[in-house]
GROMACS .gro file of C-alpha atoms in nm:
model
  512
    1MET     CA    1   2.195  -0.419  -2.383
    2LEU     CA    2   2.375  -0.721  -2.270
    3ALA     CA    3   2.223  -1.073  -2.280
    4LYS     CA    4   2.356  -1.409  -2.182
    5VAL     CA    5   2.295  -1.754  -2.343
    6PHE     CA    6   2.423  -2.088  -2.229
    7SER     CA    7   2.537  -2.353  -2.482
    8GLY     CA    8   2.794  -2.635  -2.479
    9ALA     CA    9   3.087  -2.778  -2.671
   10VAL     CA   10   3.270  -3.110  -2.678
   11TYR     CA   11   3.631  -3.173  -2.560
   12GLY     CA   12   3.737  -3.538  -2.628
   13VAL     CA   13   3.421  -3.745  -2.525
   14ASP     CA   14   3.299  -3.498  -2.263
   15ALA     CA   15   3.127  -3.159  -2.280
   16TYR     CA   16   3.185  -2.833  -2.107
   17ARG     CA   17   2.963  -2.522  -2.073
   18VAL     CA   18   2.998  -2.229  -2.312
   19GLU     CA   19   2.857  -1.897  -2.197
   20ILE     CA   20   2.766  -1.676  -2.494
   21GLU     CA   21   2.747  -1.302  -2.409
   22VAL     CA   22   2.590  -1.075  -2.677
   23ASN     CA   23   2.617  -0.700  -2.635
   24ALA     CA   24   2.417  -0.478  -2.885
   25GLY     CA   25   2.554  -0.132  -2.906
   26HIS     CA   26   2.572   0.179  -3.120
   27GLY     CA   27   2.802   0.243  -3.402
   28ASP     CA   28   2.863   0.106  -3.751
   29PRO     CA   29   2.670  -0.219  -3.831
   30LYS     CA   30   2.921  -0.485  -3.758
   31THR     CA   31   2.927  -0.823  -3.572
   32ILE     CA   32   3.243  -0.923  -3.381
   33ILE     CA   33   3.289  -1.267  -3.238
   34VAL     CA   34   3.573  -1.318  -2.983
   35GLY     CA   35   3.668  -1.625  -2.764
   36LEU     CA   36   3.885  -1.820  -2.994
   37PRO     CA   37   3.622  -1.897  -3.266
   38ASP     CA   38   3.723  -2.107  -3.567
   39ALA     CA   39   3.625  -2.034  -3.925
   40ALA     CA   40   3.285  -2.196  -3.892
   41VAL     CA   41   3.197  -1.990  -3.585
   42LYS     CA   42   3.316  -1.671  -3.736
   43GLU     CA   43   3.103  -1.736  -4.039
   44SER     CA   44   2.796  -1.771  -3.807
   45SER     CA   45   2.750  -1.402  -3.798
   46ASP     CA   46   2.652  -1.404  -4.164
   47ARG     CA   47   2.428  -1.708  -4.123
   48VAL     CA   48   2.266  -1.563  -3.816
   49TRP     CA   49   2.206  -1.214  -3.962
   50THR     CA   50   2.033  -1.368  -4.282
   51ALA     CA   51   1.836  -1.623  -4.077
   52LEU     CA   52   1.702  -1.337  -3.848
   53LEU     CA   53   1.600  -1.135  -4.151
   54ASN     CA   54   1.419  -1.440  -4.319
   55SER     CA   55   1.248  -1.532  -3.992
   56GLY     CA   56   1.080  -1.188  -3.972
   57PHE     CA   57   1.311  -1.040  -3.713
   58ALA     CA   58   1.502  -0.705  -3.743
   59PRO     CA   59   1.876  -0.782  -3.741
   60PRO     CA   60   2.096  -0.566  -3.521
   61MET     CA   61   2.181  -0.241  -3.691
   62GLY     CA   62   2.469  -0.127  -3.459
   63ARG     CA   63   2.791  -0.283  -3.334
   64THR     CA   64   2.731  -0.629  -3.195
   65THR     CA   65   2.996  -0.799  -2.976
   66ILE     CA   66   2.963  -1.173  -2.908
   67ASN     CA   67   3.198  -1.340  -2.653
   68LEU     CA   68   3.233  -1.716  -2.618
   69ALA     CA   69   3.354  -1.809  -2.269
   70PRO     CA   70   3.587  -1.962  -2.157
   71ALA     CA   71   3.786  -1.753  -2.401
   72ASP     CA   72   4.094  -1.974  -2.373
   73ILE     CA   73   3.943  -2.287  -2.547
   74LYS     CA   74   3.901  -2.290  -2.922
   75LYS     CA   75   3.531  -2.308  -3.023
   76GLU     CA   76   3.455  -2.512  -3.338
   77GLY     CA   77   3.151  -2.596  -3.547
   78PRO     CA   78   2.819  -2.438  -3.630
   79SER     CA   79   2.634  -2.542  -3.316
   80PHE     CA   80   2.642  -2.187  -3.179
   81ASP     CA   81   2.427  -2.035  -3.453
   82LEU     CA   82   2.085  -2.072  -3.275
   83PRO     CA   83   2.211  -1.945  -2.925
   84ILE     CA   84   2.385  -1.653  -3.087
   85ALA     CA   85   2.067  -1.561  -3.278
   86LEU     CA   86   1.852  -1.586  -2.966
   87GLY     CA   87   2.112  -1.380  -2.771
   88MET     CA   88   2.096  -1.110  -3.033
   89LEU     CA   89   1.716  -1.098  -2.996
   90ALA     CA   90   1.745  -1.077  -2.620
   91ALA     CA   91   2.016  -0.807  -2.646
   92GLN     CA   92   1.775  -0.593  -2.864
   93GLY     CA   93   1.494  -0.646  -2.618
   94ASP     CA   94   1.286  -0.880  -2.835
   95LEU     CA   95   1.325  -1.166  -2.582
   96ASP     CA   96   1.340  -1.167  -2.205
   97ALA     CA   97   1.715  -1.224  -2.124
   98ALA     CA   98   1.637  -1.362  -1.774
   99THR     CA   99   1.402  -1.631  -1.926
  100LEU     CA  100   1.653  -1.716  -2.194
  101ALA     CA  101   1.931  -1.774  -1.934
  102ASN     CA  102   1.737  -2.057  -1.787
  103TYR     CA  103   1.800  -2.281  -2.099
  104ALA     CA  104   2.101  -2.437  -2.280
  105VAL     CA  105   2.068  -2.388  -2.650
  106ILE     CA  106   2.230  -2.585  -2.932
  107GLY     CA  107   2.163  -2.569  -3.310
  108GLU     CA  108   2.287  -2.472  -3.650
  109LEU     CA  109   2.086  -2.226  -3.858
  110ALA     CA  110   2.006  -2.243  -4.229
  111LEU     CA  111   1.973  -1.914  -4.408
  112SER     CA  112   1.598  -1.967  -4.407
  113GLY     CA  113   1.595  -1.981  -4.025
  114GLN     CA  114   1.540  -2.359  -4.011
  115VAL     CA  115   1.733  -2.533  -3.734
  116ARG     CA  116   1.968  -2.810  -3.841
  117ARG     CA  117   2.102  -3.094  -3.635
  118VAL     CA  118   2.455  -3.088  -3.506
  119LYS     CA  119   2.713  -3.321  -3.357
  120GLY     CA  120   2.780  -3.388  -2.997
  121VAL     CA  121   2.429  -3.333  -2.856
  122LEU     CA  122   2.438  -3.631  -2.618
  123PRO     CA  123   2.753  -3.537  -2.422
  124ILE     CA  124   2.637  -3.177  -2.405
  125ALA     CA  125   2.287  -3.293  -2.268
  126LEU     CA  126   2.472  -3.496  -2.010
  127HIS     CA  127   2.667  -3.204  -1.893
  128VAL     CA  128   2.355  -2.963  -1.897
  129ALA     CA  129   2.160  -3.216  -1.688
  130LYS     CA  130   2.412  -3.154  -1.407
  131SER     CA  131   2.406  -2.772  -1.443
  132GLY     CA  132   2.079  -2.690  -1.283
  133LEU     CA  133   1.925  -2.523  -1.589
  134ARG     CA  134   1.557  -2.553  -1.661
  135GLY     CA  135   1.607  -2.743  -1.990
  136CYS     CA  136   1.769  -2.776  -2.321
  137ILE     CA  137   1.656  -2.633  -2.650
  138VAL     CA  138   1.788  -2.853  -2.933
  139PRO     CA  139   1.725  -2.926  -3.311
  140ALA     CA  140   1.425  -3.154  -3.369
  141GLU     CA  141   1.641  -3.412  -3.536
  142ASN     CA  142   1.870  -3.430  -3.223
  143ALA     CA  143   1.579  -3.434  -2.968
  144GLU     CA  144   1.561  -3.805  -2.919
  145GLU     CA  145   1.943  -3.828  -2.868
  146ALA     CA  146   1.923  -3.562  -2.594
  147ALA     CA  147   1.597  -3.696  -2.440
  148VAL     CA  148   1.758  -4.027  -2.332
  149ILE     CA  149   1.886  -3.816  -2.032
  150GLN     CA  150   1.566  -3.880  -1.830
  151GLN     CA  151   1.627  -3.593  -1.574
  152LEU     CA  152   1.662  -3.327  -1.848
  153PRO     CA  153   1.371  -3.162  -2.012
  154VAL     CA  154   1.437  -3.148  -2.386
  155TYR     CA  155   1.251  -2.890  -2.614
  156PRO     CA  156   1.280  -2.968  -2.983
  157VAL     CA  157   1.260  -2.681  -3.231
  158GLU     CA  158   1.254  -2.674  -3.611
  159SER     CA  159   1.308  -2.303  -3.671
  160LEU     CA  160   1.452  -1.995  -3.520
  161ARG     CA  161   1.101  -1.841  -3.508
  162GLN     CA  162   0.970  -2.148  -3.311
  163ALA     CA  163   1.260  -2.115  -3.058
  164ALA     CA  164   1.203  -1.742  -3.013
  165ASP     CA  165   0.816  -1.796  -2.959
  166PHE     CA  166   0.894  -2.061  -2.707
  167VAL     CA  167   1.118  -1.836  -2.504
  168LYS     CA  168   0.866  -1.559  -2.531
  169GLY     CA  169   0.592  -1.795  -2.401
  170ASP     CA  170   0.386  -1.752  -2.711
  171LEU     CA  171   0.434  -2.114  -2.802
  172VAL     CA  172   0.400  -2.418  -2.581
  173ILE     CA  173   0.638  -2.704  -2.651
  174GLU     CA  174   0.610  -3.014  -2.444
  175PRO     CA  175   0.947  -3.171  -2.338
  176LEU     CA  176   1.016  -3.486  -2.535
  177GLN     CA  177   0.968  -3.811  -2.333
  178MET     CA  178   1.172  -4.125  -2.428
  179ASN     CA  179   1.076  -4.479  -2.324
  180LEU     CA  180   1.416  -4.646  -2.294
  181ASN     CA  181   1.260  -4.984  -2.248
  182ASP     CA  182   1.113  -4.967  -2.600
  183VAL     CA  183   1.458  -4.860  -2.731
  184PHE     CA  184   1.639  -5.153  -2.555
  185ASP     CA  185   1.390  -5.398  -2.675
  186GLN     CA  186   1.578  -5.399  -3.008
  187ARG     CA  187   1.928  -5.463  -2.871
  188ASN     CA  188   1.915  -5.845  -2.922
  189HIS     CA  189   1.773  -5.830  -3.279
  190TYR     CA  190   2.049  -5.869  -3.543
  191GLU     CA  191   2.019  -5.914  -3.918
  192GLU     CA  192   2.309  -6.165  -3.923
  193ASP     CA  193   2.286  -6.493  -3.730
  194PHE     CA  194   2.517  -6.784  -3.669
  195SER     CA  195   2.246  -7.024  -3.787
  196ASP     CA  196   2.322  -6.896  -4.143
  197VAL     CA  197   2.684  -7.033  -4.132
  198LYS     CA  198   2.723  -7.375  -4.302
  199GLY     CA  199   2.979  -7.614  -4.145
  200GLN     CA  200   3.289  -7.438  -3.980
  201GLU     CA  201   3.210  -7.587  -3.636
  202TYR     CA  202   3.561  -7.563  -3.525
  203ALA     CA  203   3.570  -7.184  -3.627
  204LYS     CA  204   3.234  -7.126  -3.452
  205ARG     CA  205   3.365  -7.283  -3.143
  206ALA     CA  206   3.682  -7.076  -3.139
  207ILE     CA  207   3.480  -6.759  -3.192
  208GLU     CA  208   3.254  -6.857  -2.901
  209VAL     CA  209   3.564  -6.899  -2.681
  210ALA     CA  210   3.694  -6.566  -2.796
  211VAL     CA  211   3.371  -6.376  -2.722
  212ALA     CA  212   3.331  -6.552  -2.382
  213GLY     CA  213   3.662  -6.423  -2.264
  214GLY     CA  214   3.688  -6.093  -2.467
  215HIS     CA  215   3.978  -6.235  -2.662
  216ASN     CA  216   4.109  -6.087  -2.987
  217VAL     CA  217   4.097  -6.338  -3.288
  218LEU     CA  218   4.279  -6.376  -3.622
  219ALA     CA  219   4.106  -6.608  -3.881
  220ILE     CA  220   4.331  -6.755  -4.140
  221GLY     CA  221   4.200  -6.931  -4.452
  222PRO     CA  222   4.158  -6.934  -4.827
  223PRO     CA  223   3.931  -6.700  -5.014
  224GLY     CA  224   3.557  -6.800  -4.985
  225SER     CA  225   3.592  -7.002  -4.664
  226GLY     CA  226   3.364  -6.776  -4.472
  227LYS     CA  227   3.597  -6.556  -4.258
  228THR     CA  228   3.408  -6.230  -4.330
  229MET     CA  229   3.074  -6.412  -4.278
  230LEU     CA  230   3.178  -6.528  -3.942
  231ALA     CA  231   3.312  -6.185  -3.838
  232LYS     CA  232   2.993  -6.011  -3.922
  233ARG     CA  233   2.807  -6.233  -3.676
  234VAL     CA  234   3.043  -6.184  -3.384
  235ALA     CA  235   2.850  -5.881  -3.256
  236SER     CA  236   2.532  -6.095  -3.246
  237ILE     CA  237   2.672  -6.316  -2.974
  238LEU     CA  238   2.829  -6.039  -2.751
  239PRO     CA  239   2.643  -5.972  -2.430
  240PRO     CA  240   2.365  -5.708  -2.466
  241MET     CA  241   2.472  -5.361  -2.388
  242THR     CA  242   2.380  -5.194  -2.063
  243LEU     CA  243   2.245  -4.842  -2.048
  244GLU     CA  244   2.593  -4.716  -1.924
  245GLU     CA  245   2.759  -4.887  -2.216
  246ALA     CA  246   2.501  -4.759  -2.466
  247LEU     CA  247   2.556  -4.406  -2.343
  248GLU     CA  248   2.935  -4.445  -2.379
  249VAL     CA  249   2.903  -4.573  -2.736
  250THR     CA  250   2.640  -4.323  -2.837
  251LYS     CA  251   2.849  -4.037  -2.713
  252ILE     CA  252   3.139  -4.132  -2.939
  253HIS     CA  253   2.917  -4.171  -3.242
  254SER     CA  254   2.738  -3.845  -3.158
  255ILE     CA  255   3.066  -3.659  -3.151
  256SER     CA  256   3.178  -3.816  -3.484
  257GLY     CA  257   2.835  -3.729  -3.654
  258SER     CA  258   2.758  -4.091  -3.744
  259LEU     CA  259   2.412  -4.095  -3.566
  260GLU     CA  260   2.112  -4.086  -3.786
  261ALA     CA  261   1.851  -3.813  -3.752
  262HIS     CA  262   1.598  -3.885  -3.472
  263GLN     CA  263   1.814  -4.169  -3.341
  264ALA     CA  264   1.804  -4.197  -2.962
  265LEU     CA  265   2.063  -4.457  -2.862
  266LEU     CA  266   2.292  -4.716  -3.016
  267VAL     CA  267   2.168  -5.036  -2.855
  268HIS     CA  268   2.347  -5.277  -3.078
  269ARG     CA  269   2.726  -5.346  -3.040
  270PRO     CA  270   2.925  -5.152  -3.289
  271TYR     CA  271   3.065  -5.347  -3.592
  272ARG     CA  272   3.333  -5.146  -3.770
  273SER     CA  273   3.517  -5.272  -4.086
  274PRO     CA  274   3.751  -5.014  -4.223
  275HIS     CA  275   3.916  -5.060  -4.568
  276HIS     CA  276   4.280  -5.162  -4.565
  277THR     CA  277   4.384  -4.831  -4.731
  278ILE     CA  278   4.282  -4.633  -4.400
  279SER     CA  279   4.540  -4.406  -4.257
  280ASP     CA  280   4.670  -4.421  -3.900
  281ALA     CA  281   4.481  -4.108  -3.814
  282GLY     CA  282   4.165  -4.267  -3.956
  283LEU     CA  283   4.214  -4.568  -3.749
  284LEU     CA  284   4.329  -4.414  -3.424
  285GLY     CA  285   4.175  -4.074  -3.451
  286GLY     CA  286   4.313  -3.730  -3.505
  287GLY     CA  287   4.288  -3.408  -3.691
  288SER     CA  288   4.356  -3.047  -3.593
  289HIS     CA  289   4.056  -3.083  -3.351
  290PRO     CA  290   4.098  -3.456  -3.258
  291ALA     CA  291   3.810  -3.672  -3.354
  292PRO     CA  292   3.747  -4.035  -3.271
  293GLY     CA  293   3.891  -4.303  -3.510
  294GLU     CA  294   3.768  -4.643  -3.599
  295VAL     CA  295   3.916  -4.798  -3.285
  296SER     CA  296   3.697  -4.566  -3.070
  297LEU     CA  297   3.393  -4.598  -3.296
  298ALA     CA  298   3.419  -4.977  -3.229
  299HIS     CA  299   3.426  -4.912  -2.857
  300ARG     CA  300   3.226  -5.194  -2.673
  301GLY     CA  301   3.189  -5.378  -2.997
  302VAL     CA  302   3.394  -5.535  -3.282
  303LEU     CA  303   3.665  -5.402  -3.500
  304PHE     CA  304   3.710  -5.623  -3.812
  305LEU     CA  305   4.021  -5.587  -4.018
  306ASP     CA  306   3.987  -5.792  -4.337
  307GLU     CA  307   4.303  -5.875  -4.542
  308LEU     CA  308   4.520  -5.780  -4.243
  309PRO     CA  309   4.860  -5.801  -4.419
  310GLU     CA  310   4.732  -5.552  -4.681
  311PHE     CA  311   4.711  -5.272  -4.407
  312HIS     CA  312   5.009  -5.032  -4.392
  313ARG     CA  313   5.265  -5.154  -4.139
  314ASN     CA  314   5.253  -4.818  -3.945
  315VAL     CA  315   4.871  -4.833  -3.923
  316LEU     CA  316   4.875  -5.179  -3.762
  317GLU     CA  317   5.154  -5.076  -3.515
  318VAL     CA  318   4.961  -4.782  -3.377
  319MET     CA  319   4.701  -5.029  -3.253
  320ARG     CA  320   4.932  -5.164  -2.974
  321GLN     CA  321   4.834  -4.898  -2.729
  322PRO     CA  322   4.447  -4.930  -2.768
  323LEU     CA  323   4.473  -5.312  -2.765
  324GLU     CA  324   4.674  -5.303  -2.435
  325ASP     CA  325   4.521  -5.006  -2.260
  326GLY     CA  326   4.165  -4.978  -2.396
  327LYS     CA  327   4.204  -4.620  -2.476
  328VAL     CA  328   4.371  -4.374  -2.726
  329THR     CA  329   4.546  -4.057  -2.626
  330ILE     CA  330   4.603  -3.804  -2.906
  331ALA     CA  331   4.846  -3.523  -2.824
  332ARG     CA  332   4.842  -3.189  -3.012
  333ALA     CA  333   5.030  -2.870  -2.937
  334ALA     CA  334   4.727  -2.701  -2.801
  335GLN     CA  335   4.536  -2.998  -2.644
  336THR     CA  336   4.549  -3.362  -2.548
  337VAL     CA  337   4.241  -3.577  -2.568
  338THR     CA  338   4.168  -3.937  -2.477
  339PHE     CA  339   3.899  -4.155  -2.634
  340PRO     CA  340   3.796  -4.495  -2.510
  341SER     CA  341   3.869  -4.792  -2.734
  342GLN     CA  342   3.778  -5.117  -2.557
  343PHE     CA  343   3.696  -5.338  -2.859
  344MET     CA  344   3.723  -5.696  -2.961
  345LEU     CA  345   3.966  -5.719  -3.254
  346VAL     CA  346   3.860  -5.973  -3.521
  347ALA     CA  347   4.106  -5.990  -3.819
  348ALA     CA  348   4.127  -6.208  -4.119
  349MET     CA  349   4.397  -6.297  -4.371
  350ASN     CA  350   4.486  -6.548  -4.629
  351PRO     CA  351   4.753  -6.802  -4.551
  352CYS     CA  352   4.978  -6.675  -4.852
  353PRO     CA  353   4.957  -6.408  -5.132
  354CYS     CA  354   4.755  -6.637  -5.355
  355GLY     CA  355   4.541  -6.758  -5.077
  356TYR     CA  356   4.565  -7.131  -5.114
  357PHE     CA  357   4.860  -7.247  -4.902
  358GLY     CA  358   4.757  -7.567  -4.715
  359ASP     CA  359   4.425  -7.573  -4.911
  360LYS     CA  360   4.319  -7.933  -5.027
  361GLN     CA  361   4.106  -7.818  -5.318
  362ASN     CA  362   4.346  -7.564  -5.483
  363GLU     CA  363   4.713  -7.565  -5.546
  364CYS     CA  364   4.928  -7.284  -5.394
  365ARG     CA  365   5.148  -7.099  -5.646
  366CYS     CA  366   5.358  -6.912  -5.390
  367THR     CA  367   5.718  -6.979  -5.307
  368PRO     CA  368   5.838  -7.027  -4.946
  369LEU     CA  369   5.998  -6.685  -4.954
  370GLN     CA  370   5.676  -6.513  -5.074
  371ILE     CA  371   5.484  -6.679  -4.799
  372GLN     CA  372   5.742  -6.569  -4.536
  373ARG     CA  373   5.736  -6.212  -4.656
  374TYR     CA  374   5.355  -6.212  -4.659
  375HIS     CA  375   5.357  -6.325  -4.285
  376ASN     CA  376   5.628  -6.074  -4.194
  377LYS     CA  377   5.391  -5.791  -4.278
  378ILE     CA  378   5.233  -5.856  -3.938
  379SER     CA  379   5.479  -5.797  -3.659
  380GLY     CA  380   5.540  -6.043  -3.374
  381PRO     CA  381   5.434  -5.795  -3.106
  382LEU     CA  382   5.104  -5.741  -3.282
  383LEU     CA  383   5.045  -6.115  -3.315
  384ASP     CA  384   5.124  -6.164  -2.951
  385ARG     CA  385   4.830  -5.929  -2.867
  386ILE     CA  386   4.595  -6.154  -3.054
  387ASP     CA  387   4.492  -6.436  -2.832
  388ILE     CA  388   4.347  -6.676  -3.076
  389HIS     CA  389   4.476  -6.773  -3.422
  390LEU     CA  390   4.202  -6.956  -3.606
  391GLU     CA  391   4.232  -7.170  -3.912
  392VAL     CA  392   3.926  -7.155  -4.129
  393PRO     CA  393   3.930  -7.421  -4.408
  394SER     CA  394   3.724  -7.427  -4.723
  395VAL     CA  395   3.368  -7.551  -4.685
  396ARG     CA  396   3.286  -7.885  -4.837
  397TYR     CA  397   3.005  -7.927  -5.086
  398GLN     CA  398   2.811  -8.160  -4.845
  399GLU     CA  399   2.808  -7.885  -4.584
  400LEU     CA  400   2.713  -7.608  -4.832
  401SER     CA  401   2.423  -7.814  -4.982
  402SER     CA  402   2.292  -7.923  -4.641
  403THR     CA  403   1.950  -7.782  -4.535
  404ALA     CA  404   2.025  -7.824  -4.168
  405ARG     CA  405   2.058  -7.496  -3.969
  406GLY     CA  406   2.332  -7.455  -3.704
  407GLU     CA  407   2.290  -7.313  -3.361
  408SER     CA  408   2.147  -6.969  -3.348
  409SER     CA  409   2.320  -6.669  -3.209
  410GLU     CA  410   2.078  -6.660  -2.921
  411VAL     CA  411   2.168  -7.014  -2.806
  412ILE     CA  412   2.540  -6.930  -2.833
  413ARG     CA  413   2.497  -6.598  -2.644
  414GLU     CA  414   2.327  -6.779  -2.362
  415ARG     CA  415   2.641  -6.991  -2.297
  416ILE     CA  416   2.859  -6.678  -2.334
  417LEU     CA  417   2.654  -6.491  -2.082
  418ALA     CA  418   2.683  -6.776  -1.828
  419ALA     CA  419   3.068  -6.770  -1.875
  420ARG     CA  420   3.081  -6.393  -1.844
  421THR     CA  421   2.879  -6.418  -1.523
  422ILE     CA  422   3.138  -6.642  -1.371
  423GLN     CA  423   3.406  -6.396  -1.470
  424GLN     CA  424   3.219  -6.091  -1.330
  425GLN     CA  425   3.187  -6.274  -1.002
  426ARG     CA  426   3.555  -6.357  -1.003
  427PHE     CA  427   3.675  -6.002  -1.080
  428LYS     CA  428   3.413  -5.792  -0.898
  429ARG     CA  429   3.684  -5.649  -0.669
  430ALA     CA  430   3.945  -5.605  -0.944
  431ARG     CA  431   3.935  -5.260  -1.086
  432GLY     CA  432   3.935  -5.241  -1.464
  433VAL     CA  433   3.908  -5.618  -1.512
  434HIS     CA  434   3.582  -5.734  -1.661
  435CYS     CA  435   3.663  -6.054  -1.845
  436ASN     CA  436   3.959  -6.307  -1.872
  437ALA     CA  437   4.132  -6.118  -2.151
  438ASP     CA  438   4.167  -5.815  -1.916
  439MET     CA  439   4.362  -6.015  -1.658
  440ARG     CA  440   4.679  -5.864  -1.528
  441PRO     CA  441   4.982  -6.087  -1.422
  442ARG     CA  442   4.859  -6.080  -1.061
  443GLN     CA  443   4.519  -6.200  -1.146
  444LEU     CA  444   4.664  -6.453  -1.386
  445GLN     CA  445   4.862  -6.611  -1.112
  446GLU     CA  446   4.572  -6.610  -0.861
  447VAL     CA  447   4.298  -6.730  -1.102
  448VAL     CA  448   4.466  -6.989  -1.333
  449LYS     CA  449   4.540  -7.292  -1.141
  450LEU     CA  450   4.673  -7.583  -1.362
  451LYS     CA  451   4.632  -7.947  -1.300
  452ASP     CA  452   4.968  -8.131  -1.300
  453GLU     CA  453   4.904  -8.297  -1.635
  454ALA     CA  454   4.795  -7.965  -1.785
  455ALA     CA  455   5.110  -7.798  -1.663
  456GLN     CA  456   5.325  -8.067  -1.817
  457VAL     CA  457   5.147  -8.024  -2.159
  458LEU     CA  458   5.199  -7.652  -2.147
  459LYS     CA  459   5.566  -7.684  -2.058
  460MET     CA  460   5.625  -7.920  -2.346
  461ALA     CA  461   5.446  -7.689  -2.591
  462ILE     CA  462   5.643  -7.388  -2.471
  463SER     CA  463   5.970  -7.568  -2.518
  464GLU     CA  464   5.896  -7.714  -2.865
  465LEU     CA  465   5.704  -7.430  -3.023
  466ASN     CA  466   5.910  -7.142  -2.884
  467PHE     CA  467   5.623  -6.938  -2.766
  468SER     CA  468   5.695  -6.584  -2.630
  469ALA     CA  469   5.618  -6.483  -2.266
  470ARG     CA  470   5.317  -6.288  -2.386
  471ALA     CA  471   5.184  -6.595  -2.593
  472TYR     CA  472   5.227  -6.800  -2.271
  473ASP     CA  473   4.997  -6.560  -2.086
  474ARG     CA  474   4.737  -6.565  -2.372
  475ILE     CA  475   4.724  -6.943  -2.357
  476LEU     CA  476   4.653  -6.932  -1.986
  477LYS     CA  477   4.381  -6.668  -2.031
  478VAL     CA  478   4.222  -6.866  -2.326
  479ALA     CA  479   4.233  -7.192  -2.119
  480ARG     CA  480   4.070  -7.018  -1.824
  481THR     CA  481   3.783  -6.903  -2.066
  482ILE     CA  482   3.742  -7.260  -2.197
  483ALA     CA  483   3.712  -7.384  -1.838
  484ASP     CA  484   3.450  -7.113  -1.769
  485LEU     CA  485   3.245  -7.233  -2.071
  486ALA     CA  486   3.265  -7.590  -1.936
  487GLY     CA  487   3.103  -7.478  -1.610
  488GLY     CA  488   3.376  -7.277  -1.429
  489ASP     CA  489   3.615  -7.543  -1.300
  490GLU     CA  490   3.846  -7.405  -1.053
  491VAL     CA  491   4.137  -7.599  -1.186
  492VAL     CA  492   4.221  -7.581  -1.555
  493GLN     CA  493   4.221  -7.928  -1.691
  494VAL     CA  494   4.456  -8.075  -1.966
  495GLU     CA  495   4.182  -8.057  -2.231
  496HIS     CA  496   4.144  -7.690  -2.172
  497ILE     CA  497   4.505  -7.633  -2.219
  498THR     CA  498   4.536  -7.849  -2.533
  499GLU     CA  499   4.246  -7.658  -2.693
  500ALA     CA  500   4.407  -7.321  -2.610
  501ILE     CA  501   4.738  -7.434  -2.754
  502GLN     CA  502   4.557  -7.517  -3.079
  503TYR     CA  503   4.455  -7.151  -3.113
  504ARG     CA  504   4.810  -7.037  -3.161
  505THR     CA  505   4.856  -7.131  -3.525
  506LEU     CA  506   5.094  -6.861  -3.632
  507ASP     CA  507   5.328  -6.954  -3.356
  508ARG     CA  508   5.383  -7.305  -3.478
  509GLN     CA  509   5.682  -7.411  -3.684
  510MET     CA  510   5.468  -7.484  -3.996
  511TRP     CA  511   5.412  -7.113  -4.033
  512GLN     CA  512   5.772  -7.008  -3.977
   0.00000   0.00000   0.00000
């Protein structure tokens, strides 16, 4: 007898339907899986056979052929265990094949028959919601993740026996309902807050400017000056995520398997901080079946690279494409996938190998040549893509011992939201431009109007400091953001330009 079960698989960040055909016939007891299965899918026959036996079902005793269509795309992972098991039961007549064909089924099976959670449930649920099926049967630990798709009935199951009884009609399982308002109520609650930072008013101002315009920032300062502390709090002043953004982010983390059990949505902006020993594949993504890397896991959030010069040169250079395009394309012989990677880069470094060049409290032991070599580990093209270079000095004792608390993240975030609102209105007709950092040359010419005094100051700075053309554009974008924070002046004033020029530390002669 032939039975058909629907399931799904992930390609990049999107899902496609997998049709599982199970035919139970006569002959020697043997299970054959076709349709480009990988090793994990091939092994599912042994898992399924044992799970059926331990769940009280009679496993197939003849030749069983399982086809995974479309047959020209490689199928990976253990998520087909549960649909294959239910398909076997339907092929033997233990389940009604017509009823089973109304549902999409996802899940891995333990040998005991327990249903385990799998990766990629959210993108599959999004795809199933458009397919016209009656609902989706998923592992109980993945149910909240799938149930955020309000128009899709989601039926959580904990065992193969439970899933079979539900399809038979012997067990009633109510579809899981999620209240997204309750989930999103937590999106502005962060453990880290800017009120915890002592002193560093200049640094906090620069980070506020960076977040308001979506600019990348590099913090330079001695050890213990608070660079990491500041970076950890950047996500707390980013604008709250919308439902669309939360779905984008959660899809990526679902595919990577980094969601926790029973987690519905990621409502906080991602904050990723990879170690400097990371490989280019770990940062960008890759593998035989391409998986998202750190730049994609930081999508819509913050990617923090501490000790920037300690990263391998080739690892840093591969970030050029995602920094410019907001996406990563990974090409393999059999497939090409694209992952989104629109993140805010926050990097930190010491001013020299010993860390104390220019510090007033500690003496630097480095030679000029050592300092030059240290800075040369970061290429000019990469530095040009970082809009703000921020000096973070050591914190004085008076500031550390003060009991006064600074501005909270909530207060800073309100100012940033006001500036972002101005930018959204400005670019509402520009496709792909959401903030000042996204401006293309055409928008730059149309939007950034300089007062005569500001134009003279910028001309003098470009001539004396030898800024590159890209650095010139970055200064204009940052100046536009500073003007937006000041209330959205149509014309960029001289004070806006001078502040923006101050944020190009590594372009000045003192660092050459």
